[in-house]
Amino acid sequence: HDKYRPRKPRYFNRVHTGYEWNKYNQTHYDHDNPPPKIVQGYKFNIFYPDLIDKSKAPLYKILPDNNAETCIIRFSAGPPYEDVAFRIVNKEWEYSHKKGFKCTFD
């Protein structure tokens, strides 16, 4: 088992969905008949245990997709790991302290 052989990292992701109770949905739906669920956020956990250069944090890029509704988020950490990419909803990101965007590397 060669720990420096190029490979995809292990990961587990969560998609957080919920209801948007805007004026339209409040008028047309209620708790017994809820509106369609929408994506409210994502959590990407990507594991790089054998990273050769541990001093450099992995990077992410947002890339266009063929579909205007979605975009691609691509994570790259460097050798021996290959990049991984996921399709996400193309919406404005929330940056609030409590439930907004957070990026950590530990």
Coordinates of N, CA and C in Angstrom, one line a residue:
H1 N 0.9 -1.2 0.0 CA 0.0 0.0 0.0 C 0.9 1.2 0.0
D2 N 0.9 2.0 -1.1 CA 1.7 3.1 -1.3 C 0.9 4.4 -0.9
K3 N 1.3 5.0 0.3 CA 0.5 6.1 0.8 C 0.7 7.4 -0.1
Y4 N 1.7 7.4 -1.0 CA 1.9 8.6 -1.8 C 1.4 8.4 -3.2
R5 N 0.7 7.3 -3.5 CA 0.1 7.0 -4.8 C -1.1 8.0 -5.0
P6 N -1.2 8.6 -6.2 CA -2.3 9.6 -6.5 C -3.6 8.9 -6.3
R7 N -4.5 9.6 -5.6 CA -5.9 9.1 -5.4 C -6.8 10.2 -5.0
K8 N -8.1 9.9 -5.0 CA -9.1 10.8 -4.6 C -9.2 10.7 -3.0
P9 N -9.4 11.8 -2.4 CA -9.6 11.8 -0.9 C -10.9 11.2 -0.5
R10 N -11.0 10.7 0.7 CA -12.2 10.2 1.3 C -13.0 11.5 1.7
Y11 N -14.4 11.4 1.6 CA -15.2 12.5 1.9 C -16.6 12.1 2.3
F12 N -17.2 12.9 3.1 CA -18.7 12.7 3.3 C -19.3 14.1 3.3
N13 N -20.4 14.2 2.6 CA -21.0 15.5 2.4 C -22.5 15.5 2.9
R14 N -23.0 16.6 3.3 CA -24.4 16.7 3.7 C -25.0 17.9 2.9
V15 N -26.2 17.7 2.4 CA -27.0 18.8 1.8 C -28.1 19.1 2.8
H16 N -28.1 20.4 3.2 CA -29.1 20.9 4.1 C -30.3 21.4 3.3
T17 N -31.5 20.8 3.5 CA -32.6 21.3 2.8 C -33.7 21.8 3.7
G18 N -34.6 22.6 3.2 CA -35.6 23.1 4.1 C -36.7 23.9 3.3
Y19 N -37.6 24.6 3.9 CA -38.6 25.3 3.3 C -38.3 26.8 3.3
E20 N -38.7 27.5 2.3 CA -38.6 28.9 2.3 C -40.0 29.5 2.5
W21 N -40.2 30.2 3.6 CA -41.5 30.7 3.9 C -41.6 32.1 3.5
N22 N -41.5 32.4 2.2 CA -41.7 33.7 1.7 C -43.2 34.1 1.5
K23 N -43.5 35.3 1.1 CA -44.9 35.7 1.1 C -45.7 34.8 0.2
Y24 N -45.1 34.4 -1.0 CA -45.9 33.5 -1.9 C -46.2 32.2 -1.3
N25 N -45.1 31.6 -0.7 CA -45.3 30.3 0.0 C -46.3 30.3 1.2
Q26 N -46.2 31.4 1.9 CA -47.1 31.6 3.1 C -48.6 31.6 2.6
T27 N -48.8 32.2 1.4 CA -50.1 32.4 0.9 C -50.6 31.0 0.4
H28 N -49.8 30.3 -0.3 CA -50.2 29.1 -1.0 C -50.0 27.8 -0.3
Y29 N -49.2 27.8 0.8 CA -48.9 26.5 1.5 C -49.1 26.7 3.0
D30 N -49.1 25.6 3.8 CA -49.1 25.7 5.2 C -48.3 24.5 5.7
H31 N -48.3 24.3 7.0 CA -47.4 23.2 7.6 C -48.0 21.8 7.2
D32 N -49.2 21.7 7.0 CA -49.8 20.4 6.5 C -49.5 20.1 5.0
N33 N -49.4 21.2 4.3 CA -49.1 21.1 2.8 C -47.9 22.0 2.5
P34 N -46.7 21.6 2.9 CA -45.6 22.5 2.8 C -45.1 22.8 1.3
P35 N -44.4 23.9 1.1 CA -43.9 24.2 -0.2 C -42.8 23.2 -0.6
P36 N -42.3 23.2 -1.8 CA -41.2 22.3 -2.2 C -39.9 22.6 -1.4
K37 N -39.2 21.6 -1.0 CA -38.0 21.8 -0.2 C -36.9 22.4 -1.2
I38 N -36.1 23.3 -0.6 CA -35.0 23.9 -1.4 C -33.7 23.6 -0.7
V39 N -32.6 23.7 -1.4 CA -31.3 23.5 -0.8 C -30.9 24.8 0.0
Q40 N -30.6 24.6 1.2 CA -30.2 25.8 2.1 C -28.7 25.8 2.4
G41 N -28.1 24.7 2.1 CA -26.6 24.7 2.4 C -26.0 23.4 2.2
Y42 N -24.7 23.3 2.3 CA -23.9 22.1 2.1 C -22.8 22.1 3.2
K43 N -22.4 20.8 3.6 CA -21.3 20.7 4.4 C -20.4 19.6 3.8
F44 N -19.2 20.0 3.4 CA -18.2 19.1 2.8 C -17.2 18.7 3.8
N45 N -17.0 17.5 4.1 CA -15.9 17.0 5.0 C -15.0 16.2 4.1
I46 N -13.8 16.6 3.9 CA -12.9 16.0 3.0 C -11.6 15.6 3.8
F47 N -11.2 14.4 3.7 CA -10.1 13.9 4.5 C -8.8 13.8 3.7
Y48 N -7.7 14.4 4.2 CA -6.4 14.3 3.6 C -5.4 13.9 4.6
P49 N -5.5 12.6 5.1 CA -4.5 12.2 6.1 C -3.1 12.1 5.7
D50 N -2.8 11.8 4.4 CA -1.4 11.6 3.9 C -0.9 12.8 3.1
L51 N -1.4 14.0 3.4 CA -1.0 15.1 2.6 C 0.5 15.3 2.8
I52 N 1.2 15.5 1.7 CA 2.7 15.7 1.7 C 3.1 17.0 2.3
D53 N 2.5 18.1 1.9 CA 2.8 19.4 2.4 C 1.6 19.8 3.3
K54 N 1.7 19.6 4.6 CA 0.6 19.9 5.6 C 0.6 21.4 5.9
S55 N 1.6 22.1 5.5 CA 1.6 23.6 5.8 C 0.6 24.4 4.9
K56 N 0.3 23.8 3.8 CA -0.6 24.5 2.8 C -2.0 23.9 3.0
A57 N -3.0 24.8 3.3 CA -4.4 24.4 3.4 C -4.9 24.1 2.0
P58 N -5.8 23.1 1.9 CA -6.5 22.9 0.6 C -7.3 24.1 0.1
L59 N -7.4 24.2 -1.2 CA -8.1 25.3 -1.8 C -9.4 24.9 -2.4
Y60 N -10.3 25.8 -2.6 CA -11.5 25.5 -3.4 C -11.8 26.5 -4.4
K61 N -12.4 26.1 -5.5 CA -12.7 27.1 -6.6 C -14.2 26.8 -7.0
I62 N -14.8 27.9 -7.4 CA -16.2 27.8 -7.9 C -16.1 27.9 -9.4
L63 N -16.6 26.9 -10.1 CA -16.4 26.9 -11.6 C -17.8 26.9 -12.2
P64 N -17.9 27.5 -13.4 CA -19.3 27.5 -14.1 C -19.6 26.1 -14.5
D65 N -20.9 25.9 -14.6 CA -21.5 24.6 -15.1 C -22.2 24.8 -16.4
N66 N -22.6 23.8 -17.1 CA -23.3 24.0 -18.3 C -24.7 24.5 -18.0
N67 N -25.2 24.3 -16.8 CA -26.5 24.7 -16.4 C -26.4 25.9 -15.5
A68 N -27.2 27.0 -15.8 CA -27.1 28.2 -15.0 C -27.6 28.1 -13.6
E69 N -28.4 27.1 -13.3 CA -28.9 26.8 -12.0 C -27.9 26.3 -11.0
T70 N -26.8 25.7 -11.6 CA -25.8 25.0 -10.7 C -24.4 25.5 -11.1
C71 N -23.5 25.2 -10.2 CA -22.1 25.5 -10.5 C -21.3 24.3 -9.9
I72 N -20.0 24.3 -10.1 CA -19.1 23.2 -9.6 C -18.2 23.8 -8.5
I73 N -18.1 23.1 -7.4 CA -17.1 23.5 -6.4 C -16.1 22.4 -6.4
R74 N -14.8 22.9 -6.6 CA -13.7 21.9 -6.8 C -12.7 22.2 -5.7
F75 N -12.3 21.1 -5.0 CA -11.4 21.1 -3.9 C -10.1 20.6 -4.4
S76 N -9.0 21.3 -4.1 CA -7.6 20.7 -4.4 C -6.7 20.9 -3.2
A77 N -6.0 19.8 -2.9 CA -5.1 19.9 -1.7 C -3.7 19.6 -2.1
G78 N -3.4 19.1 -3.2 CA -2.0 18.8 -3.6 C -1.7 17.3 -3.4
P79 N -0.5 16.9 -3.7 CA -0.1 15.5 -3.7 C -0.2 14.9 -2.3
P80 N -0.6 13.6 -2.2 CA -0.9 12.7 -3.3 C -2.3 12.7 -3.7
Y81 N -3.1 13.7 -3.4 CA -4.5 13.7 -3.6 C -4.9 14.4 -4.9
E82 N -5.8 13.7 -5.7 CA -6.4 14.3 -6.9 C -7.6 15.2 -6.4
D83 N -7.9 16.1 -7.3 CA -9.0 17.1 -7.0 C -10.3 16.3 -6.9
V84 N -11.3 16.8 -6.1 CA -12.6 16.3 -6.1 C -13.6 17.5 -6.4
A85 N -14.6 17.3 -7.1 CA -15.6 18.3 -7.5 C -17.0 17.9 -7.3
F86 N -17.8 18.8 -6.9 CA -19.2 18.5 -6.6 C -20.1 19.6 -7.3
R87 N -21.3 19.2 -7.7 CA -22.2 20.2 -8.3 C -23.1 20.7 -7.2
I88 N -23.2 22.1 -7.1 CA -24.0 22.7 -6.1 C -24.9 23.7 -6.7
V89 N -25.9 24.2 -6.0 CA -26.8 25.2 -6.5 C -26.1 26.5 -6.6
N90 N -26.4 27.2 -7.7 CA -25.7 28.5 -8.0 C -26.5 29.6 -7.4
K91 N -26.2 29.9 -6.1 CA -26.9 30.9 -5.4 C -25.9 31.7 -4.6
E92 N -26.3 32.9 -4.2 CA -25.5 33.8 -3.3 C -25.2 33.0 -2.0
W93 N -24.0 33.2 -1.5 CA -23.6 32.5 -0.2 C -24.0 33.4 1.0
E94 N -24.4 32.7 2.0 CA -24.7 33.4 3.3 C -23.4 33.5 4.1
Y95 N -23.1 34.7 4.6 CA -21.8 34.9 5.3 C -22.0 35.2 6.8
S96 N -23.2 35.1 7.3 CA -23.4 35.4 8.7 C -22.6 34.5 9.6
H97 N -22.3 35.0 10.8 CA -21.4 34.3 11.7 C -22.0 33.0 12.1
K98 N -23.3 32.9 12.5 CA -23.9 31.7 13.1 C -24.1 30.6 12.0
K99 N -24.7 30.9 10.9 CA -25.0 29.8 10.0 C -24.5 30.0 8.6
G100 N -23.6 30.9 8.4 CA -23.0 31.3 7.1 C -21.8 30.4 6.7
F101 N -21.2 30.9 5.7 CA -20.0 30.2 5.1 C -18.9 30.0 6.2
K102 N -18.3 28.9 6.2 CA -17.1 28.6 7.1 C -16.2 27.7 6.4
C103 N -14.9 28.0 6.5 CA -13.9 27.1 5.8 C -12.8 26.8 6.9
T104 N -12.7 25.6 7.3 CA -11.6 25.2 8.3 C -10.8 24.1 7.8
F105 N -9.5 24.1 8.2 CA -8.6 23.1 7.9 C -7.8 22.7 9.2
D106 N -8.0 21.5 9.7 CA -7.3 21.1 10.9 C -6.8 19.7 10.8

